[in-house]
């Protein structure tokens, strides 16, 4: 089937199709059947949700992370007479990311687990829609080199980084000379006005109740600690080639301005929109064009105000101590960003399992960073070994301080 402007439909692989980003991507694609074809879907454990997606979108391939879940999905697909071929395992996910029939890869697997498939897509020269922070936070320059050598087109999907990308000139070579600073906006999450002395009593349910965005549990906790913003600072440094001290964070509770670029002449260009991930997803899929996203439009007639707060004021530095770690790890030895990411994943998991308190996530991160002095990673194996070392160190901290 040919698009109206004469181009063949993009064949899309969605890595992490049952998560919030994956679901939103499918919703956007469903609005444009003339432009896109779902070639492959991958997921971790949600067999029933994946089955429903296979019924609806009829991908050529569906991949589950484990053989047990893959076997279950294959049986159910067979019972329904579906033609989708079911595979399982990390290698199969990587194969979908680099499959010769795939044009576009949505990388939406949460955490360091998505690094290998992101690298596979980059090395294969795909149009890579990056919703996985860890590819850059863990991979850093190593990942960027894979993008360059493979000839991939890297398009950020995080709302903040998409906003920055949309606010920059077309030629990346001009960015370092023109940018005065990048301003990442943060909602402040559910605890922006909470007394820091009460943070030890915060429950997983409270931490996952974000006031503006609908997200998975891990990302919701990161938003509540503002560690998500620390990771975004690291990501922005690699995506846009600016020094860490040219990246600033400002709290913007309404989540209408998604981020801004201040230029050398002190002009500021911003991207605005409703807090709906379908907007940056649609832009990534259609770039350099634009297409309908299915998101609600802003109505300026009913907007009361747009407010901003410094992350240093109103007690925010005490509420969100993890934010400052972004600049610290960027100025430390290569690989330190990977240590922070791994420690935080383990800490958040322990909090969600009620093995540590909310305020102890930062303790896990700090003690893990203090325990590991990484050597510069030279390969995927080095990165994975460093990730494993940091997770083991963080787990030891949790065993010692856990409730």
GROMACS .gro file of C-alpha atoms in nm:
model
  403
    1UNK     CA    1   0.000   0.000   0.000
    2UNK     CA    2   0.132   0.343  -0.098
    3UNK     CA    3   0.092   0.666   0.098
    4UNK     CA    4  -0.091   0.949  -0.078
    5UNK     CA    5   0.237   1.133  -0.149
    6UNK     CA    6   0.380   0.826  -0.323
    7UNK     CA    7   0.601   0.690  -0.046
    8UNK     CA    8   0.564   0.331   0.078
    9UNK     CA    9   0.429   0.278   0.426
   10UNK     CA   10   0.685   0.276   0.706
   11UNK     CA   11   0.724  -0.065   0.865
   12UNK     CA   12   0.744  -0.013   1.240
   13UNK     CA   13   0.881  -0.229   1.521
   14UNK     CA   14   0.763  -0.125   1.868
   15UNK     CA   15   0.993  -0.247   2.143
   16UNK     CA   16   0.789  -0.243   2.462
   17UNK     CA   17   0.447  -0.232   2.298
   18UNK     CA   18   0.243  -0.309   2.610
   19UNK     CA   19   0.383  -0.017   2.814
   20UNK     CA   20   0.236   0.331   2.815
   21UNK     CA   21   0.460   0.462   2.532
   22UNK     CA   22   0.399   0.151   2.323
   23UNK     CA   23   0.023   0.177   2.366
   24UNK     CA   24   0.024   0.547   2.275
   25UNK     CA   25   0.237   0.472   1.968
   26UNK     CA   26  -0.016   0.218   1.848
   27UNK     CA   27  -0.297   0.469   1.903
   28UNK     CA   28  -0.118   0.727   1.688
   29UNK     CA   29  -0.036   0.475   1.417
   30UNK     CA   30  -0.397   0.358   1.407
   31UNK     CA   31  -0.496   0.710   1.299
   32UNK     CA   32  -0.271   0.679   0.991
   33UNK     CA   33  -0.306   0.332   0.838
   34UNK     CA   34  -0.200   0.473   0.500
   35UNK     CA   35   0.141   0.574   0.642
   36UNK     CA   36   0.240   0.292   0.879
   37UNK     CA   37   0.243  -0.085   0.906
   38UNK     CA   38   0.313  -0.270   1.232
   39UNK     CA   39   0.584  -0.524   1.154
   40UNK     CA   40   0.687  -0.637   1.504
   41UNK     CA   41   0.578  -0.593   1.865
   42UNK     CA   42   0.778  -0.691   2.172
   43UNK     CA   43   0.687  -0.711   2.541
   44UNK     CA   44   0.810  -0.853   2.867
   45UNK     CA   45   0.534  -1.043   3.051
   46UNK     CA   46   0.189  -0.907   2.957
   47UNK     CA   47   0.067  -1.192   2.743
   48UNK     CA   48  -0.302  -1.097   2.735
   49UNK     CA   49  -0.228  -0.738   2.638
   50UNK     CA   50   0.012  -0.854   2.367
   51UNK     CA   51  -0.247  -1.101   2.240
   52UNK     CA   52  -0.503  -0.822   2.208
   53UNK     CA   53  -0.249  -0.614   2.013
   54UNK     CA   54  -0.178  -0.907   1.781
   55UNK     CA   55  -0.549  -0.947   1.712
   56UNK     CA   56  -0.592  -0.578   1.641
   57UNK     CA   57  -0.275  -0.492   1.449
   58UNK     CA   58  -0.173  -0.830   1.301
   59UNK     CA   59   0.206  -0.785   1.320
   60UNK     CA   60   0.432  -1.023   1.129
   61UNK     CA   61   0.620  -1.094   1.455
   62UNK     CA   62   0.547  -1.076   1.828
   63UNK     CA   63   0.829  -1.131   2.077
   64UNK     CA   64   0.808  -1.198   2.449
   65UNK     CA   65   1.116  -1.151   2.666
   66UNK     CA   66   1.094  -1.497   2.823
   67UNK     CA   67   1.037  -1.839   2.669
   68UNK     CA   68   0.759  -1.916   2.917
   69UNK     CA   69   0.556  -1.612   2.813
   70UNK     CA   70   0.643  -1.667   2.448
   71UNK     CA   71   0.511  -2.023   2.459
   72UNK     CA   72   0.188  -1.903   2.621
   73UNK     CA   73   0.140  -1.631   2.361
   74UNK     CA   74   0.214  -1.870   2.072
   75UNK     CA   75  -0.049  -2.114   2.197
   76UNK     CA   76  -0.312  -1.843   2.227
   77UNK     CA   77  -0.230  -1.696   1.886
   78UNK     CA   78  -0.258  -2.041   1.732
   79UNK     CA   79  -0.594  -2.101   1.899
   80UNK     CA   80  -0.722  -1.779   1.741
   81UNK     CA   81  -0.580  -1.864   1.400
   82UNK     CA   82  -0.349  -1.564   1.391
   83UNK     CA   83  -0.068  -1.560   1.136
   84UNK     CA   84   0.169  -1.366   1.366
   85UNK     CA   85   0.491  -1.554   1.429
   86UNK     CA   86   0.578  -1.562   1.800
   87UNK     CA   87   0.940  -1.558   1.922
   88UNK     CA   88   1.101  -1.518   2.263
   89UNK     CA   89   1.420  -1.397   2.425
   90UNK     CA   90   1.654  -1.098   2.419
   91UNK     CA   91   1.820  -1.206   2.093
   92UNK     CA   92   1.485  -1.216   1.917
   93UNK     CA   93   1.411  -0.862   2.037
   94UNK     CA   94   1.745  -0.742   1.901
   95UNK     CA   95   1.671  -0.919   1.571
   96UNK     CA   96   1.345  -0.725   1.538
   97UNK     CA   97   1.529  -0.398   1.606
   98UNK     CA   98   1.769  -0.464   1.319
   99UNK     CA   99   1.541  -0.661   1.086
  100UNK     CA  100   1.597  -0.563   0.723
  101UNK     CA  101   1.223  -0.515   0.668
  102UNK     CA  102   1.192  -0.258   0.949
  103UNK     CA  103   1.218   0.114   0.871
  104UNK     CA  104   1.133   0.265   1.209
  105UNK     CA  105   1.199   0.140   1.562
  106UNK     CA  106   1.017   0.277   1.864
  107UNK     CA  107   1.254   0.202   2.154
  108UNK     CA  108   1.025   0.200   2.458
  109UNK     CA  109   1.167  -0.079   2.674
  110UNK     CA  110   1.215   0.066   3.021
  111UNK     CA  111   1.557   0.057   3.182
  112UNK     CA  112   1.896  -0.084   3.087
  113UNK     CA  113   1.720  -0.390   2.944
  114UNK     CA  114   1.652  -0.183   2.632
  115UNK     CA  115   2.016  -0.094   2.565
  116UNK     CA  116   2.113  -0.390   2.345
  117UNK     CA  117   1.812  -0.352   2.114
  118UNK     CA  118   1.870   0.024   2.086
  119UNK     CA  119   2.229  -0.044   1.981
  120UNK     CA  120   2.109  -0.302   1.727
  121UNK     CA  121   1.869  -0.048   1.572
  122UNK     CA  122   2.137   0.222   1.568
  123UNK     CA  123   2.397   0.001   1.400
  124UNK     CA  124   2.140  -0.102   1.139
  125UNK     CA  125   2.069   0.256   1.037
  126UNK     CA  126   1.708   0.264   1.145
  127UNK     CA  127   1.490   0.565   1.210
  128UNK     CA  128   1.520   0.530   1.587
  129UNK     CA  129   1.252   0.689   1.804
  130UNK     CA  130   1.419   0.696   2.143
  131UNK     CA  131   1.187   0.671   2.443
  132UNK     CA  132   1.446   0.471   2.638
  133UNK     CA  133   1.656   0.716   2.843
  134UNK     CA  134   1.905   0.448   2.936
  135UNK     CA  135   2.046   0.410   2.585
  136UNK     CA  136   2.215   0.746   2.637
  137UNK     CA  137   2.241   0.749   3.016
  138UNK     CA  138   2.413   0.409   3.017
  139UNK     CA  139   2.557   0.402   2.666
  140UNK     CA  140   2.670   0.765   2.639
  141UNK     CA  141   2.933   0.825   2.372
  142UNK     CA  142   2.943   0.453   2.290
  143UNK     CA  143   2.577   0.465   2.185
  144UNK     CA  144   2.624   0.788   1.988
  145UNK     CA  145   2.910   0.627   1.798
  146UNK     CA  146   2.681   0.338   1.704
  147UNK     CA  147   2.425   0.588   1.574
  148UNK     CA  148   2.689   0.766   1.369
  149UNK     CA  149   2.857   0.457   1.226
  150UNK     CA  150   2.523   0.294   1.140
  151UNK     CA  151   2.377   0.605   0.982
  152UNK     CA  152   2.068   0.593   1.201
  153UNK     CA  153   1.835   0.890   1.244
  154UNK     CA  154   1.792   0.949   1.618
  155UNK     CA  155   1.468   1.123   1.717
  156UNK     CA  156   1.396   1.188   2.086
  157UNK     CA  157   1.051   1.093   2.217
  158UNK     CA  158   1.070   1.213   2.578
  159UNK     CA  159   0.839   1.516   2.582
  160UNK     CA  160   1.121   1.739   2.707
  161UNK     CA  161   1.380   1.632   2.453
  162UNK     CA  162   1.129   1.636   2.169
  163UNK     CA  163   1.044   1.992   2.273
  164UNK     CA  164   1.412   2.091   2.261
  165UNK     CA  165   1.458   1.920   1.925
  166UNK     CA  166   1.157   2.108   1.787
  167UNK     CA  167   1.298   2.436   1.919
  168UNK     CA  168   1.642   2.398   1.756
  169UNK     CA  169   1.762   2.488   1.404
  170UNK     CA  170   1.764   2.211   1.143
  171UNK     CA  171   2.144   2.192   1.125
  172UNK     CA  172   2.294   2.024   1.435
  173UNK     CA  173   2.637   2.162   1.346
  174UNK     CA  174   2.514   2.509   1.448
  175UNK     CA  175   2.375   2.407   1.787
  176UNK     CA  176   2.680   2.447   2.015
  177UNK     CA  177   2.758   2.795   1.883
  178UNK     CA  178   2.400   2.924   1.900
  179UNK     CA  179   2.273   2.777   2.227
  180UNK     CA  180   2.315   2.978   2.546
  181UNK     CA  181   2.136   2.716   2.753
  182UNK     CA  182   1.877   2.440   2.741
  183UNK     CA  183   1.596   2.470   2.993
  184UNK     CA  184   1.425   2.145   3.090
  185UNK     CA  185   1.089   2.187   3.258
  186UNK     CA  186   0.971   1.961   3.540
  187UNK     CA  187   0.624   1.933   3.689
  188UNK     CA  188   0.762   1.874   4.038
  189UNK     CA  189   0.557   1.554   4.061
  190UNK     CA  190   0.309   1.469   4.334
  191UNK     CA  191   0.527   1.594   4.624
  192UNK     CA  192   0.618   1.944   4.507
  193UNK     CA  193   0.456   2.097   4.814
  194UNK     CA  194   0.505   1.811   5.063
  195UNK     CA  195   0.708   1.863   5.378
  196UNK     CA  196   1.040   1.680   5.322
  197UNK     CA  197   1.023   1.556   5.682
  198UNK     CA  198   0.725   1.338   5.580
  199UNK     CA  199   0.898   1.168   5.285
  200UNK     CA  200   0.982   0.859   5.491
  201UNK     CA  201   0.608   0.787   5.511
  202UNK     CA  202   0.535   0.806   5.136
  203UNK     CA  203   0.381   0.488   4.991
  204UNK     CA  204   0.428   0.342   4.641
  205UNK     CA  205   0.066   0.424   4.564
  206UNK     CA  206   0.120   0.791   4.647
  207UNK     CA  207   0.444   0.807   4.449
  208UNK     CA  208   0.278   0.659   4.139
  209UNK     CA  209  -0.009   0.911   4.138
  210UNK     CA  210   0.138   1.175   3.906
  211UNK     CA  211  -0.074   1.492   3.881
  212UNK     CA  212  -0.028   1.545   3.505
  213UNK     CA  213   0.112   1.244   3.321
  214UNK     CA  214  -0.001   0.881   3.285
  215UNK     CA  215   0.315   0.670   3.310
  216UNK     CA  216   0.443   0.333   3.422
  217UNK     CA  217   0.525   0.271   3.789
  218UNK     CA  218   0.903   0.301   3.761
  219UNK     CA  219   0.892   0.628   3.566
  220UNK     CA  220   0.625   0.764   3.802
  221UNK     CA  221   0.851   0.705   4.102
  222UNK     CA  222   1.140   0.869   3.916
  223UNK     CA  223   0.917   1.170   3.858
  224UNK     CA  224   0.828   1.181   4.227
  225UNK     CA  225   1.199   1.187   4.325
  226UNK     CA  226   1.286   1.402   4.021
  227UNK     CA  227   1.545   1.141   3.928
  228UNK     CA  228   1.371   1.133   3.591
  229UNK     CA  229   1.487   1.492   3.543
  230UNK     CA  230   1.842   1.401   3.644
  231UNK     CA  231   1.840   1.130   3.377
  232UNK     CA  232   1.698   1.378   3.126
  233UNK     CA  233   1.981   1.622   3.198
  234UNK     CA  234   2.228   1.344   3.116
  235UNK     CA  235   2.032   1.254   2.803
  236UNK     CA  236   2.018   1.617   2.687
  237UNK     CA  237   2.393   1.653   2.725
  238UNK     CA  238   2.450   1.367   2.477
  239UNK     CA  239   2.160   1.441   2.243
  240UNK     CA  240   2.239   1.807   2.187
  241UNK     CA  241   2.615   1.822   2.241
  242UNK     CA  242   2.615   2.097   2.504
  243UNK     CA  243   2.823   2.109   2.819
  244UNK     CA  244   2.642   2.003   3.138
  245UNK     CA  245   2.650   2.356   3.282
  246UNK     CA  246   2.450   2.480   2.983
  247UNK     CA  247   2.155   2.266   3.096
  248UNK     CA  248   1.912   2.409   3.350
  249UNK     CA  249   1.600   2.266   3.516
  250UNK     CA  250   1.301   2.476   3.616
  251UNK     CA  251   0.981   2.356   3.782
  252UNK     CA  252   0.669   2.428   3.578
  253UNK     CA  253   0.370   2.264   3.753
  254UNK     CA  254   0.124   2.295   3.464
  255UNK     CA  255   0.334   2.083   3.222
  256UNK     CA  256   0.229   2.302   2.927
  257UNK     CA  257   0.576   2.425   2.825
  258UNK     CA  258   0.766   2.102   2.771
  259UNK     CA  259   1.113   2.261   2.746
  260UNK     CA  260   1.290   2.565   2.606
  261UNK     CA  261   1.607   2.674   2.430
  262UNK     CA  262   1.767   3.007   2.516
  263UNK     CA  263   1.993   3.139   2.240
  264UNK     CA  264   2.300   3.361   2.254
  265UNK     CA  265   2.088   3.669   2.186
  266UNK     CA  266   1.869   3.565   2.483
  267UNK     CA  267   1.571   3.483   2.267
  268UNK     CA  268   1.386   3.183   2.409
  269UNK     CA  269   1.202   2.935   2.189
  270UNK     CA  270   0.971   2.685   2.356
  271UNK     CA  271   0.738   2.402   2.256
  272UNK     CA  272   0.395   2.395   2.420
  273UNK     CA  273   0.123   2.131   2.425
  274UNK     CA  274  -0.107   1.927   2.642
  275UNK     CA  275   0.067   1.669   2.866
  276UNK     CA  276   0.006   1.383   2.624
  277UNK     CA  277   0.285   1.161   2.492
  278UNK     CA  278   0.102   1.115   2.163
  279UNK     CA  279   0.229   1.459   2.057
  280UNK     CA  280   0.605   1.380   2.060
  281UNK     CA  281   0.532   1.028   1.933
  282UNK     CA  282   0.345   1.165   1.630
  283UNK     CA  283   0.625   1.413   1.563
  284UNK     CA  284   0.888   1.140   1.578
  285UNK     CA  285   0.691   0.915   1.344
  286UNK     CA  286   0.617   1.189   1.089
  287UNK     CA  287   0.937   1.401   1.108
  288UNK     CA  288   1.018   1.623   0.925
  289UNK     CA  289   0.646   1.651   0.849
  290UNK     CA  290   0.369   1.679   1.104
  291UNK     CA  291   0.049   1.479   1.130
  292UNK     CA  292  -0.251   1.453   1.362
  293UNK     CA  293  -0.168   1.292   1.697
  294UNK     CA  294  -0.507   1.238   1.857
  295UNK     CA  295  -0.407   1.459   2.151
  296UNK     CA  296  -0.631   1.737   2.280
  297UNK     CA  297  -0.531   2.085   2.166
  298UNK     CA  298  -0.437   2.356   2.414
  299UNK     CA  299  -0.717   2.602   2.489
  300UNK     CA  300  -0.552   2.928   2.590
  301UNK     CA  301  -0.890   3.080   2.679
  302UNK     CA  302  -0.921   2.855   2.984
  303UNK     CA  303  -0.558   2.857   3.098
  304UNK     CA  304  -0.529   3.061   3.417
  305UNK     CA  305  -0.153   3.090   3.439
  306UNK     CA  306   0.186   2.943   3.362
  307UNK     CA  307   0.412   2.946   3.667
  308UNK     CA  308   0.775   2.859   3.730
  309UNK     CA  309   0.986   2.781   4.035
  310UNK     CA  310   1.359   2.747   4.084
  311UNK     CA  311   1.473   2.400   4.187
  312UNK     CA  312   1.677   2.576   4.458
  313UNK     CA  313   1.378   2.757   4.615
  314UNK     CA  314   1.076   2.651   4.820
  315UNK     CA  315   1.268   2.366   4.980
  316UNK     CA  316   1.302   2.180   4.648
  317UNK     CA  317   1.672   2.105   4.696
  318UNK     CA  318   1.580   1.916   5.014
  319UNK     CA  319   1.283   1.743   4.850
  320UNK     CA  320   1.474   1.635   4.541
  321UNK     CA  321   1.841   1.578   4.633
  322UNK     CA  322   1.889   1.332   4.346
  323UNK     CA  323   1.855   1.601   4.080
  324UNK     CA  324   2.201   1.746   4.152
  325UNK     CA  325   2.358   1.405   4.085
  326UNK     CA  326   2.311   1.462   3.709
  327UNK     CA  327   2.584   1.726   3.688
  328UNK     CA  328   2.806   1.534   3.931
  329UNK     CA  329   2.809   1.212   3.731
  330UNK     CA  330   2.853   1.395   3.399
  331UNK     CA  331   3.168   1.553   3.538
  332UNK     CA  332   3.296   1.222   3.679
  333UNK     CA  333   3.466   0.931   3.500
  334UNK     CA  334   3.293   0.786   3.190
  335UNK     CA  335   3.058   0.510   3.302
  336UNK     CA  336   2.949   0.689   3.620
  337UNK     CA  337   2.616   0.775   3.459
  338UNK     CA  338   2.558   0.401   3.408
  339UNK     CA  339   2.629   0.337   3.777
  340UNK     CA  340   2.371   0.597   3.881
  341UNK     CA  341   2.111   0.453   3.645
  342UNK     CA  342   2.157   0.097   3.770
  343UNK     CA  343   2.152   0.199   4.136
  344UNK     CA  344   1.834   0.398   4.083
  345UNK     CA  345   1.659   0.111   3.905
  346UNK     CA  346   1.739  -0.121   4.194
  347UNK     CA  347   1.640   0.140   4.452
  348UNK     CA  348   1.305   0.215   4.286
  349UNK     CA  349   1.230  -0.157   4.254
  350UNK     CA  350   1.303  -0.204   4.625
  351UNK     CA  351   1.076   0.088   4.714
  352UNK     CA  352   0.791  -0.046   4.500
  353UNK     CA  353   0.839  -0.384   4.674
  354UNK     CA  354   0.826  -0.201   5.012
  355UNK     CA  355   1.179  -0.312   5.105
  356UNK     CA  356   1.308   0.044   5.151
  357UNK     CA  357   1.147   0.380   5.222
  358UNK     CA  358   1.091   0.646   4.957
  359UNK     CA  359   1.361   0.870   5.104
  360UNK     CA  360   1.611   0.582   5.102
  361UNK     CA  361   1.620   0.565   4.720
  362UNK     CA  362   1.865   0.857   4.728
  363UNK     CA  363   2.073   0.679   4.992
  364UNK     CA  364   2.104   0.376   4.764
  365UNK     CA  365   2.215   0.597   4.475
  366UNK     CA  366   2.471   0.789   4.678
  367UNK     CA  367   2.627   0.485   4.845
  368UNK     CA  368   2.649   0.294   4.517
  369UNK     CA  369   2.819   0.587   4.344
  370UNK     CA  370   3.065   0.604   4.632
  371UNK     CA  371   3.145   0.234   4.610
  372UNK     CA  372   3.227   0.207   4.237
  373UNK     CA  373   3.503   0.376   4.037
  374UNK     CA  374   3.431   0.268   3.679
  375UNK     CA  375   3.684   0.219   3.404
  376UNK     CA  376   3.579   0.380   3.075
  377UNK     CA  377   3.352   0.126   2.897
  378UNK     CA  378   3.472   0.023   2.553
  379UNK     CA  379   3.200  -0.224   2.452
  380UNK     CA  380   2.847  -0.341   2.522
  381UNK     CA  381   2.996  -0.614   2.738
  382UNK     CA  382   3.177  -0.349   2.945
  383UNK     CA  383   2.855  -0.153   2.989
  384UNK     CA  384   2.659  -0.461   3.091
  385UNK     CA  385   2.932  -0.569   3.334
  386UNK     CA  386   2.933  -0.222   3.491
  387UNK     CA  387   2.554  -0.227   3.512
  388UNK     CA  388   2.567  -0.568   3.685
  389UNK     CA  389   2.835  -0.449   3.928
  390UNK     CA  390   2.632  -0.141   4.021
  391UNK     CA  391   2.316  -0.345   4.070
  392UNK     CA  392   2.499  -0.585   4.301
  393UNK     CA  393   2.640  -0.294   4.500
  394UNK     CA  394   2.298  -0.128   4.525
  395UNK     CA  395   2.139  -0.454   4.636
  396UNK     CA  396   2.400  -0.484   4.912
  397UNK     CA  397   2.312  -0.134   5.031
  398UNK     CA  398   1.942  -0.224   5.034
  399UNK     CA  399   2.010  -0.543   5.231
  400UNK     CA  400   2.187  -0.334   5.493
  401UNK     CA  401   1.947  -0.038   5.522
  402UNK     CA  402   1.616  -0.199   5.424
  403UNK     CA  403   1.309  -0.177   5.643
   0.00000   0.00000   0.00000
